[in-house]
mmCIF file with all atom_site columns, C-alpha atoms in Angstrom:
data_model
loop_
_atom_site.group_PDB
_atom_site.id
_atom_site.type_symbol
_atom_site.label_atom_id
_atom_site.label_alt_id
_atom_site.label_comp_id
_atom_site.label_asym_id
_atom_site.label_entity_id
_atom_site.label_seq_id
_atom_site.pdbx_PDB_ins_code
_atom_site.Cartn_x
_atom_site.Cartn_y
_atom_site.Cartn_z
_atom_site.occupancy
_atom_site.B_iso_or_equiv
_atom_site.pdbx_formal_charge
_atom_site.auth_seq_id
_atom_site.auth_comp_id
_atom_site.auth_asym_id
_atom_site.auth_atom_id
_atom_site.pdbx_PDB_model_num
ATOM 1   C CA . MET M 1 1   ? 60.276 -40.320 -17.994 1.00 45.00 ? 150 MET M CA 1
ATOM 2   C CA . ASN M 1 2   ? 57.826 -39.718 -15.387 1.00 37.00 ? 151 ASN M CA 1
ATOM 3   C CA . THR M 1 3   ? 54.147 -40.494 -15.474 1.00 34.00 ? 152 THR M CA 1
ATOM 4   C CA . ARG M 1 4   ? 52.149 -39.535 -12.626 1.00 32.00 ? 153 ARG M CA 1
ATOM 5   C CA . ARG M 1 5   ? 49.759 -42.416 -12.827 1.00 36.00 ? 154 ARG M CA 1
ATOM 6   C CA . THR M 1 6   ? 49.068 -45.365 -10.485 1.00 31.00 ? 155 THR M CA 1
ATOM 7   C CA . HIS M 1 7   ? 48.413 -48.336 -12.118 1.00 32.00 ? 156 HIS M CA 1
ATOM 8   C CA . GLY M 1 8   ? 46.823 -45.889 -11.333 1.00 31.00 ? 157 GLY M CA 1
ATOM 9   C CA . ALA M 1 9   ? 50.182 -43.820 -10.885 1.00 29.00 ? 158 ALA M CA 1
ATOM 10  C CA . VAL M 1 10  ? 53.202 -45.402 -12.482 1.00 31.00 ? 159 VAL M CA 1
ATOM 11  C CA . VAL M 1 11  ? 56.384 -43.961 -13.658 1.00 31.00 ? 160 VAL M CA 1
ATOM 12  C CA . THR M 1 12  ? 56.423 -44.322 -17.311 1.00 32.00 ? 161 THR M CA 1
ATOM 13  C CA . GLY M 1 13  ? 58.968 -46.628 -18.500 1.00 32.00 ? 162 GLY M CA 1
ATOM 14  C CA . LEU M 1 14  ? 59.953 -48.404 -21.400 1.00 30.00 ? 163 LEU M CA 1
ATOM 15  C CA . LEU M 1 15  ? 60.276 -52.134 -22.250 1.00 30.00 ? 164 LEU M CA 1
ATOM 16  C CA . THR M 1 16  ? 61.570 -54.136 -25.066 1.00 27.00 ? 165 THR M CA 1
ATOM 17  C CA . ALA M 1 17  ? 61.360 -57.887 -25.941 1.00 29.00 ? 166 ALA M CA 1
ATOM 18  C CA . ALA M 1 18  ? 59.015 -60.351 -27.228 1.00 28.00 ? 167 ALA M CA 1
ATOM 19  C CA . LEU M 1 19  ? 58.113 -61.660 -23.913 1.00 29.00 ? 168 LEU M CA 1
ATOM 20  C CA . THR M 1 20  ? 57.636 -65.399 -23.715 1.00 29.00 ? 169 THR M CA 1
ATOM 21  C CA . LEU M 1 21  ? 57.688 -66.080 -19.954 1.00 32.00 ? 170 LEU M CA 1
ATOM 22  C CA . SER M 1 22  ? 55.033 -68.638 -18.875 1.00 32.00 ? 171 SER M CA 1
ATOM 23  C CA . ALA M 1 23  ? 55.785 -68.255 -15.025 1.00 36.00 ? 172 ALA M CA 1
ATOM 24  C CA . CYS M 1 24  ? 57.541 -66.198 -12.516 1.00 41.00 ? 173 CYS M CA 1
ATOM 25  C CA . GLY M 1 25  ? 59.949 -67.233 -9.804  1.00 42.00 ? 174 GLY M CA 1
ATOM 26  C CA . LYS M 1 26  ? 60.854 -70.838 -9.291  1.00 42.00 ? 175 LYS M CA 1
ATOM 27  C CA . ASP M 1 27  ? 57.668 -72.510 -8.516  1.00 41.00 ? 176 ASP M CA 1
ATOM 28  C CA . GLY M 1 28  ? 55.634 -70.146 -6.646  1.00 47.00 ? 177 GLY M CA 1
ATOM 29  C CA . SER M 1 29  ? 57.170 -71.046 -3.384  1.00 51.00 ? 178 SER M CA 1
ATOM 30  C CA . GLY M 1 30  ? 60.467 -70.438 -1.516  1.00 63.00 ? 179 GLY M CA 1
ATOM 31  C CA . THR M 1 31  ? 62.809 -67.824 -3.143  1.00 76.00 ? 180 THR M CA 1
ATOM 32  C CA . ALA M 1 32  ? 63.245 -66.366 -6.445  1.00 79.00 ? 181 ALA M CA 1
ATOM 33  C CA . SER M 1 33  ? 66.341 -66.657 -8.508  1.00 73.00 ? 182 SER M CA 1
ATOM 34  C CA . VAL M 1 34  ? 68.673 -63.613 -8.311  1.00 83.00 ? 183 VAL M CA 1
ATOM 35  C CA . PRO M 1 35  ? 71.492 -63.825 -10.733 1.00 85.00 ? 184 PRO M CA 1
ATOM 36  C CA . ASP M 1 36  ? 75.073 -62.901 -9.348  1.00 88.00 ? 185 ASP M CA 1
ATOM 37  C CA . GLY M 1 37  ? 76.003 -59.179 -9.189  1.00 90.00 ? 186 GLY M CA 1
ATOM 38  C CA . TRP M 1 38  ? 72.242 -58.075 -9.543  1.00 96.00 ? 187 TRP M CA 1
ATOM 39  C CA . GLY M 1 39  ? 70.485 -55.450 -7.215  1.00 96.00 ? 188 GLY M CA 1
ATOM 40  C CA . THR M 1 40  ? 67.272 -55.844 -5.551  1.00 96.00 ? 189 THR M CA 1
ATOM 41  C CA . LEU M 1 41  ? 64.428 -53.634 -5.067  1.00 97.00 ? 190 LEU M CA 1
ATOM 42  C CA . ASP M 1 42  ? 63.025 -54.791 -1.770  1.00 96.00 ? 191 ASP M CA 1
ATOM 43  C CA . THR M 1 43  ? 59.755 -53.602 -0.286  1.00 97.00 ? 192 THR M CA 1
ATOM 44  C CA . LYS M 1 44  ? 57.420 -54.724 2.328   1.00 95.00 ? 193 LYS M CA 1
ATOM 45  C CA . GLY M 1 45  ? 55.205 -56.718 -0.022  1.00 95.00 ? 194 GLY M CA 1
ATOM 46  C CA . VAL M 1 46  ? 57.521 -57.657 -2.905  1.00 97.00 ? 195 VAL M CA 1
ATOM 47  C CA . SER M 1 47  ? 60.909 -57.700 -4.031  1.00 97.00 ? 196 SER M CA 1
ATOM 48  C CA . VAL M 1 48  ? 62.485 -57.836 -7.731  1.00 97.00 ? 197 VAL M CA 1
ATOM 49  C CA . SER M 1 49  ? 66.075 -57.879 -9.000  1.00 97.00 ? 198 SER M CA 1
ATOM 50  C CA . TYR M 1 50  ? 67.793 -56.065 -11.835 1.00 97.00 ? 199 TYR M CA 1
ATOM 51  C CA . PRO M 1 51  ? 70.985 -55.946 -13.515 1.00 96.00 ? 200 PRO M CA 1
ATOM 52  C CA . LYS M 1 52  ? 73.350 -53.454 -12.135 1.00 94.00 ? 201 LYS M CA 1
ATOM 53  C CA . GLY M 1 53  ? 76.665 -51.889 -13.588 1.00 85.00 ? 202 GLY M CA 1
ATOM 54  C CA . PRO M 1 54  ? 77.525 -49.560 -16.408 1.00 85.00 ? 203 PRO M CA 1
ATOM 55  C CA . ARG M 1 55  ? 74.827 -51.083 -18.739 1.00 85.00 ? 204 ARG M CA 1
ATOM 56  C CA . GLY M 1 56  ? 72.438 -51.974 -15.928 1.00 94.00 ? 205 GLY M CA 1
ATOM 57  C CA . PHE M 1 57  ? 70.001 -50.129 -13.812 1.00 97.00 ? 206 PHE M CA 1
ATOM 58  C CA . THR M 1 58  ? 70.315 -47.593 -11.024 1.00 96.00 ? 207 THR M CA 1
ATOM 59  C CA . GLU M 1 59  ? 67.963 -47.379 -7.917  1.00 96.00 ? 208 GLU M CA 1
ATOM 60  C CA . ARG M 1 60  ? 66.117 -44.284 -7.545  1.00 96.00 ? 209 ARG M CA 1
ATOM 61  C CA . SER M 1 61  ? 65.703 -42.540 -4.208  1.00 95.00 ? 210 SER M CA 1
ATOM 62  C CA . ALA M 1 62  ? 62.314 -41.960 -2.859  1.00 93.00 ? 211 ALA M CA 1
ATOM 63  C CA . ALA M 1 63  ? 62.419 -38.251 -4.094  1.00 92.00 ? 212 ALA M CA 1
ATOM 64  C CA . GLY M 1 64  ? 63.242 -39.520 -7.530  1.00 90.00 ? 213 GLY M CA 1
ATOM 65  C CA . ARG M 1 65  ? 60.857 -42.414 -8.109  1.00 92.00 ? 214 ARG M CA 1
ATOM 66  C CA . GLY M 1 66  ? 57.614 -40.614 -7.712  1.00 86.00 ? 215 GLY M CA 1
ATOM 67  C CA . ARG M 1 67  ? 55.230 -40.545 -4.751  1.00 89.00 ? 216 ARG M CA 1
ATOM 68  C CA . TYR M 1 68  ? 53.094 -43.851 -5.746  1.00 92.00 ? 217 TYR M CA 1
ATOM 69  C CA . ASN M 1 69  ? 56.068 -46.212 -6.133  1.00 96.00 ? 218 ASN M CA 1
ATOM 70  C CA . ALA M 1 70  ? 57.568 -47.918 -3.257  1.00 97.00 ? 219 ALA M CA 1
ATOM 71  C CA . ALA M 1 71  ? 60.570 -48.588 -5.260  1.00 98.00 ? 220 ALA M CA 1
ATOM 72  C CA . ALA M 1 72  ? 62.082 -47.920 -8.746  1.00 98.00 ? 221 ALA M CA 1
ATOM 73  C CA . ALA M 1 73  ? 65.160 -48.451 -10.749 1.00 97.00 ? 222 ALA M CA 1
ATOM 74  C CA . VAL M 1 74  ? 66.074 -46.918 -14.279 1.00 97.00 ? 223 VAL M CA 1
ATOM 75  C CA . ARG M 1 75  ? 68.412 -47.537 -17.188 1.00 96.00 ? 224 ARG M CA 1
ATOM 76  C CA . LYS M 1 76  ? 69.796 -44.477 -18.969 1.00 95.00 ? 225 LYS M CA 1
ATOM 77  C CA . GLN M 1 77  ? 71.445 -44.550 -22.534 1.00 93.00 ? 226 GLN M CA 1
ATOM 78  C CA . ASP M 1 78  ? 72.767 -41.308 -23.989 1.00 91.00 ? 227 ASP M CA 1
ATOM 79  C CA . GLY M 1 79  ? 71.091 -39.313 -21.193 1.00 91.00 ? 228 GLY M CA 1
ATOM 80  C CA . ARG M 1 80  ? 67.738 -40.811 -21.968 1.00 94.00 ? 229 ARG M CA 1
ATOM 81  C CA . THR M 1 81  ? 65.917 -43.097 -19.695 1.00 95.00 ? 230 THR M CA 1
ATOM 82  C CA . VAL M 1 82  ? 65.323 -46.343 -21.745 1.00 97.00 ? 231 VAL M CA 1
ATOM 83  C CA . SER M 1 83  ? 64.095 -48.893 -19.221 1.00 97.00 ? 232 SER M CA 1
ATOM 84  C CA . VAL M 1 84  ? 62.270 -48.465 -15.965 1.00 97.00 ? 233 VAL M CA 1
ATOM 85  C CA . ILE M 1 85  ? 61.237 -51.067 -13.122 1.00 98.00 ? 234 ILE M CA 1
ATOM 86  C CA . THR M 1 86  ? 58.620 -49.765 -10.562 1.00 97.00 ? 235 THR M CA 1
ATOM 87  C CA . VAL M 1 87  ? 56.991 -51.265 -7.455  1.00 98.00 ? 236 VAL M CA 1
ATOM 88  C CA . GLN M 1 88  ? 53.672 -50.108 -6.398  1.00 97.00 ? 237 GLN M CA 1
ATOM 89  C CA . LEU M 1 89  ? 52.096 -51.489 -3.088  1.00 97.00 ? 238 LEU M CA 1
ATOM 90  C CA . ASP M 1 90  ? 48.440 -51.442 -2.081  1.00 96.00 ? 239 ASP M CA 1
ATOM 91  C CA . PHE M 1 91  ? 47.580 -49.344 -5.174  1.00 96.00 ? 240 PHE M CA 1
ATOM 92  C CA . THR M 1 92  ? 43.899 -50.369 -5.241  1.00 95.00 ? 241 THR M CA 1
ATOM 93  C CA . LYS M 1 93  ? 41.475 -52.463 -3.150  1.00 95.00 ? 242 LYS M CA 1
ATOM 94  C CA . ALA M 1 94  ? 41.149 -55.899 -4.532  1.00 96.00 ? 243 ALA M CA 1
ATOM 95  C CA . ASP M 1 95  ? 40.214 -59.398 -3.431  1.00 95.00 ? 244 ASP M CA 1
ATOM 96  C CA . SER M 1 96  ? 42.146 -61.216 -6.299  1.00 96.00 ? 245 SER M CA 1
ATOM 97  C CA . ALA M 1 97  ? 44.869 -61.258 -8.825  1.00 96.00 ? 246 ALA M CA 1
ATOM 98  C CA . GLU M 1 98  ? 42.139 -60.592 -11.676 1.00 96.00 ? 247 GLU M CA 1
ATOM 99  C CA . GLN M 1 99  ? 40.794 -57.556 -9.894  1.00 97.00 ? 248 GLN M CA 1
ATOM 100 C CA . ALA M 1 100 ? 44.541 -56.306 -9.217  1.00 97.00 ? 249 ALA M CA 1
ATOM 101 C CA . ALA M 1 101 ? 45.176 -56.830 -13.020 1.00 97.00 ? 250 ALA M CA 1
ATOM 102 C CA . ILE M 1 102 ? 42.231 -54.828 -14.011 1.00 96.00 ? 251 ILE M CA 1
ATOM 103 C CA . ALA M 1 103 ? 43.342 -51.796 -11.941 1.00 95.00 ? 252 ALA M CA 1
ATOM 104 C CA . ALA M 1 104 ? 46.817 -52.342 -13.113 1.00 95.00 ? 253 ALA M CA 1
ATOM 105 C CA . GLU M 1 105 ? 45.635 -51.983 -16.637 1.00 94.00 ? 254 GLU M CA 1
ATOM 106 C CA . ALA M 1 106 ? 43.826 -48.706 -15.703 1.00 92.00 ? 255 ALA M CA 1
ATOM 107 C CA . GLY M 1 107 ? 47.220 -46.975 -15.227 1.00 89.00 ? 256 GLY M CA 1
ATOM 108 C CA . ILE M 1 108 ? 48.679 -47.997 -18.758 1.00 92.00 ? 257 ILE M CA 1
ATOM 109 C CA . GLU M 1 109 ? 49.268 -45.130 -20.988 1.00 83.00 ? 258 GLU M CA 1
ATOM 110 C CA . MET M 1 110 ? 46.472 -44.021 -23.209 1.00 82.00 ? 259 MET M CA 1
ATOM 111 C CA . GLY M 1 111 ? 46.638 -45.657 -26.531 1.00 85.00 ? 260 GLY M CA 1
ATOM 112 C CA . ALA M 1 112 ? 48.525 -48.793 -25.231 1.00 94.00 ? 261 ALA M CA 1
ATOM 113 C CA . ARG M 1 113 ? 47.641 -52.211 -26.689 1.00 96.00 ? 262 ARG M CA 1
ATOM 114 C CA . ILE M 1 114 ? 47.294 -55.258 -24.225 1.00 96.00 ? 263 ILE M CA 1
ATOM 115 C CA . THR M 1 115 ? 49.042 -57.981 -25.937 1.00 97.00 ? 264 THR M CA 1
ATOM 116 C CA . GLY M 1 116 ? 48.435 -60.746 -23.451 1.00 96.00 ? 265 GLY M CA 1
ATOM 117 C CA . GLU M 1 117 ? 47.291 -61.505 -19.833 1.00 96.00 ? 266 GLU M CA 1
ATOM 118 C CA . ARG M 1 118 ? 48.007 -64.926 -18.260 1.00 96.00 ? 267 ARG M CA 1
ATOM 119 C CA . ASP M 1 119 ? 48.254 -66.658 -14.785 1.00 96.00 ? 268 ASP M CA 1
ATOM 120 C CA . VAL M 1 120 ? 51.605 -66.604 -13.186 1.00 96.00 ? 269 VAL M CA 1
ATOM 121 C CA . GLN M 1 121 ? 53.011 -67.702 -9.732  1.00 93.00 ? 270 GLN M CA 1
ATOM 122 C CA . PRO M 1 122 ? 55.850 -65.612 -8.418  1.00 95.00 ? 271 PRO M CA 1
ATOM 123 C CA . ALA M 1 123 ? 58.154 -67.175 -5.649  1.00 94.00 ? 272 ALA M CA 1
ATOM 124 C CA . GLY M 1 124 ? 56.490 -66.636 -2.121  1.00 93.00 ? 273 GLY M CA 1
ATOM 125 C CA . GLY M 1 125 ? 53.185 -66.133 -3.724  1.00 90.00 ? 274 GLY M CA 1
ATOM 126 C CA . LYS M 1 126 ? 49.875 -67.627 -4.800  1.00 87.00 ? 275 LYS M CA 1
ATOM 127 C CA . GLU M 1 127 ? 48.051 -66.381 -7.833  1.00 91.00 ? 276 GLU M CA 1
ATOM 128 C CA . ALA M 1 128 ? 49.194 -63.609 -9.865  1.00 97.00 ? 277 ALA M CA 1
ATOM 129 C CA . LYS M 1 129 ? 48.668 -62.027 -13.260 1.00 97.00 ? 278 LYS M CA 1
ATOM 130 C CA . ARG M 1 130 ? 51.070 -61.114 -15.986 1.00 98.00 ? 279 ARG M CA 1
ATOM 131 C CA . VAL M 1 131 ? 49.974 -58.326 -18.275 1.00 97.00 ? 280 VAL M CA 1
ATOM 132 C CA . ASP M 1 132 ? 51.877 -57.636 -21.423 1.00 97.00 ? 281 ASP M CA 1
ATOM 133 C CA . PHE M 1 133 ? 51.312 -54.374 -23.400 1.00 97.00 ? 282 PHE M CA 1
ATOM 134 C CA . THR M 1 134 ? 52.989 -52.099 -25.963 1.00 97.00 ? 283 THR M CA 1
ATOM 135 C CA . PHE M 1 135 ? 52.767 -48.444 -26.714 1.00 96.00 ? 284 PHE M CA 1
ATOM 136 C CA . LYS M 1 136 ? 54.630 -45.473 -28.264 1.00 96.00 ? 285 LYS M CA 1
ATOM 137 C CA . ALA M 1 137 ? 56.994 -43.235 -26.305 1.00 94.00 ? 286 ALA M CA 1
ATOM 138 C CA . THR M 1 138 ? 55.835 -39.796 -25.923 1.00 93.00 ? 287 THR M CA 1
ATOM 139 C CA . GLY M 1 139 ? 59.283 -38.156 -26.068 1.00 91.00 ? 288 GLY M CA 1
ATOM 140 C CA . GLU M 1 140 ? 58.608 -36.472 -22.906 1.00 91.00 ? 289 GLU M CA 1
ATOM 141 C CA . ASP M 1 141 ? 60.468 -36.450 -19.185 1.00 87.00 ? 290 ASP M CA 1
ATOM 142 C CA . GLY M 1 142 ? 63.714 -37.570 -20.686 1.00 92.00 ? 291 GLY M CA 1
ATOM 143 C CA . GLY M 1 143 ? 62.451 -40.751 -22.171 1.00 93.00 ? 292 GLY M CA 1
ATOM 144 C CA . PRO M 1 144 ? 62.886 -41.983 -25.759 1.00 93.00 ? 293 PRO M CA 1
ATOM 145 C CA . PRO M 1 145 ? 62.084 -39.997 -28.635 1.00 94.00 ? 294 PRO M CA 1
ATOM 146 C CA . ARG M 1 146 ? 58.360 -39.727 -29.618 1.00 95.00 ? 295 ARG M CA 1
ATOM 147 C CA . GLY M 1 147 ? 56.971 -42.527 -31.330 1.00 96.00 ? 296 GLY M CA 1
ATOM 148 C CA . THR M 1 148 ? 59.807 -44.992 -30.136 1.00 96.00 ? 297 THR M CA 1
ATOM 149 C CA . PRO M 1 149 ? 58.106 -48.624 -29.572 1.00 97.00 ? 298 PRO M CA 1
ATOM 150 C CA . VAL M 1 150 ? 57.878 -49.285 -26.071 1.00 96.00 ? 299 VAL M CA 1
ATOM 151 C CA . THR M 1 151 ? 56.861 -52.936 -24.589 1.00 95.00 ? 300 THR M CA 1
ATOM 152 C CA . GLY M 1 152 ? 55.993 -53.444 -20.978 1.00 96.00 ? 301 GLY M CA 1
ATOM 153 C CA . VAL M 1 153 ? 55.133 -56.187 -18.433 1.00 98.00 ? 302 VAL M CA 1
ATOM 154 C CA . ILE M 1 154 ? 53.324 -55.912 -15.018 1.00 98.00 ? 303 ILE M CA 1
ATOM 155 C CA . VAL M 1 155 ? 53.235 -58.713 -12.634 1.00 98.00 ? 304 VAL M CA 1
ATOM 156 C CA . THR M 1 156 ? 50.385 -58.208 -10.091 1.00 98.00 ? 305 THR M CA 1
ATOM 157 C CA . GLY M 1 157 ? 48.418 -59.722 -7.368  1.00 97.00 ? 306 GLY M CA 1
ATOM 158 C CA . LEU M 1 158 ? 48.180 -59.802 -3.630  1.00 97.00 ? 307 LEU M CA 1
ATOM 159 C CA . ASP M 1 159 ? 50.942 -60.145 -1.092  1.00 95.00 ? 308 ASP M CA 1
ATOM 160 C CA . SER M 1 160 ? 50.959 -62.234 2.142   1.00 93.00 ? 309 SER M CA 1
ATOM 161 C CA . HIS M 1 161 ? 48.784 -59.635 3.909   1.00 94.00 ? 310 HIS M CA 1
ATOM 162 C CA . GLY M 1 162 ? 46.131 -59.410 1.076   1.00 95.00 ? 311 GLY M CA 1
ATOM 163 C CA . ARG M 1 163 ? 47.327 -56.001 -0.111  1.00 96.00 ? 312 ARG M CA 1
ATOM 164 C CA . THR M 1 164 ? 48.018 -55.508 -3.687  1.00 97.00 ? 313 THR M CA 1
ATOM 165 C CA . TYR M 1 165 ? 51.309 -55.224 -5.524  1.00 97.00 ? 314 TYR M CA 1
ATOM 166 C CA . ALA M 1 166 ? 52.357 -54.454 -9.125  1.00 98.00 ? 315 ALA M CA 1
ATOM 167 C CA . VAL M 1 167 ? 55.940 -54.961 -10.433 1.00 98.00 ? 316 VAL M CA 1
ATOM 168 C CA . ARG M 1 168 ? 56.310 -53.106 -13.613 1.00 97.00 ? 317 ARG M CA 1
ATOM 169 C CA . VAL M 1 169 ? 59.015 -53.165 -16.435 1.00 98.00 ? 318 VAL M CA 1
ATOM 170 C CA . ASP M 1 170 ? 59.075 -50.985 -19.264 1.00 97.00 ? 319 ASP M CA 1
ATOM 171 C CA . ALA M 1 171 ? 61.676 -50.502 -21.925 1.00 97.00 ? 320 ALA M CA 1
ATOM 172 C CA . ALA M 1 172 ? 62.302 -48.886 -25.264 1.00 97.00 ? 321 ALA M CA 1
ATOM 173 C CA . ARG M 1 173 ? 62.873 -51.442 -28.306 1.00 94.00 ? 322 ARG M CA 1
ATOM 174 C CA . GLY M 1 174 ? 66.270 -52.620 -28.110 1.00 93.00 ? 323 GLY M CA 1
ATOM 175 C CA . ALA M 1 175 ? 66.931 -51.402 -24.623 1.00 95.00 ? 324 ALA M CA 1
ATOM 176 C CA . LEU M 1 176 ? 66.383 -54.644 -22.425 1.00 96.00 ? 325 LEU M CA 1
ATOM 177 C CA . PRO M 1 177 ? 67.648 -58.099 -23.799 1.00 95.00 ? 326 PRO M CA 1
ATOM 178 C CA . ALA M 1 178 ? 64.917 -60.723 -23.465 1.00 94.00 ? 327 ALA M CA 1
ATOM 179 C CA . ALA M 1 179 ? 67.233 -62.942 -21.294 1.00 94.00 ? 328 ALA M CA 1
ATOM 180 C CA . ASP M 1 180 ? 67.493 -60.009 -18.712 1.00 95.00 ? 329 ASP M CA 1
ATOM 181 C CA . LEU M 1 181 ? 63.624 -59.384 -18.872 1.00 95.00 ? 330 LEU M CA 1
ATOM 182 C CA . LYS M 1 182 ? 63.081 -63.027 -18.167 1.00 94.00 ? 331 LYS M CA 1
ATOM 183 C CA . LYS M 1 183 ? 65.365 -62.941 -15.081 1.00 95.00 ? 332 LYS M CA 1
ATOM 184 C CA . ILE M 1 184 ? 63.906 -59.672 -13.966 1.00 96.00 ? 333 ILE M CA 1
ATOM 185 C CA . VAL M 1 185 ? 60.433 -61.315 -13.990 1.00 95.00 ? 334 VAL M CA 1
ATOM 186 C CA . ASP M 1 186 ? 61.710 -64.658 -12.473 1.00 93.00 ? 335 ASP M CA 1
ATOM 187 C CA . SER M 1 187 ? 63.198 -62.628 -9.662  1.00 95.00 ? 336 SER M CA 1
ATOM 188 C CA . VAL M 1 188 ? 59.940 -61.316 -8.436  1.00 96.00 ? 337 VAL M CA 1
ATOM 189 C CA . GLU M 1 189 ? 59.239 -62.671 -4.849  1.00 96.00 ? 338 GLU M CA 1
ATOM 190 C CA . VAL M 1 190 ? 56.165 -61.852 -2.884  1.00 96.00 ? 339 VAL M CA 1
ATOM 191 C CA . HIS M 1 191 ? 56.444 -61.295 1.089   1.00 92.00 ? 340 HIS M CA 1
#
């Protein structure tokens, strides 16, 4: 499962859940909530945590995550990638979270449907946007079988240096519990 686009170039991923999150982080300041036993994708602009272990995600090396991603983690099931978390930095020139969201939406798969967009405030950050979307898996690159429903979330905005960031979580239907998705999104912290 490997798309070569950037929100503009994003690793195609897969995400499940009827996402009902209304905000990220704790209160937009301080540090994000990271559950015990979870790993963290830590970059110079943003960090995000993920469940580890046999049923969790595995962090990808620089060679395995694609050249446009500053960090990535995948979850496999029966040899197929069923969930992906990616972090992109400085993927477009933008002056606001709104502009970053427009650029991030441009990288979503053809035929995807945007199901929502709202303001959020990740820990350590100011304004950000959350974009929810759905699409059907292509069956390519080791992902779920063709036609499998996939949902996704992108949290995007500007880091403390005014550069864009995008944290994207995709998962095939049934591959990521809604509670874990909420914790992942809540763990986004801007640097």
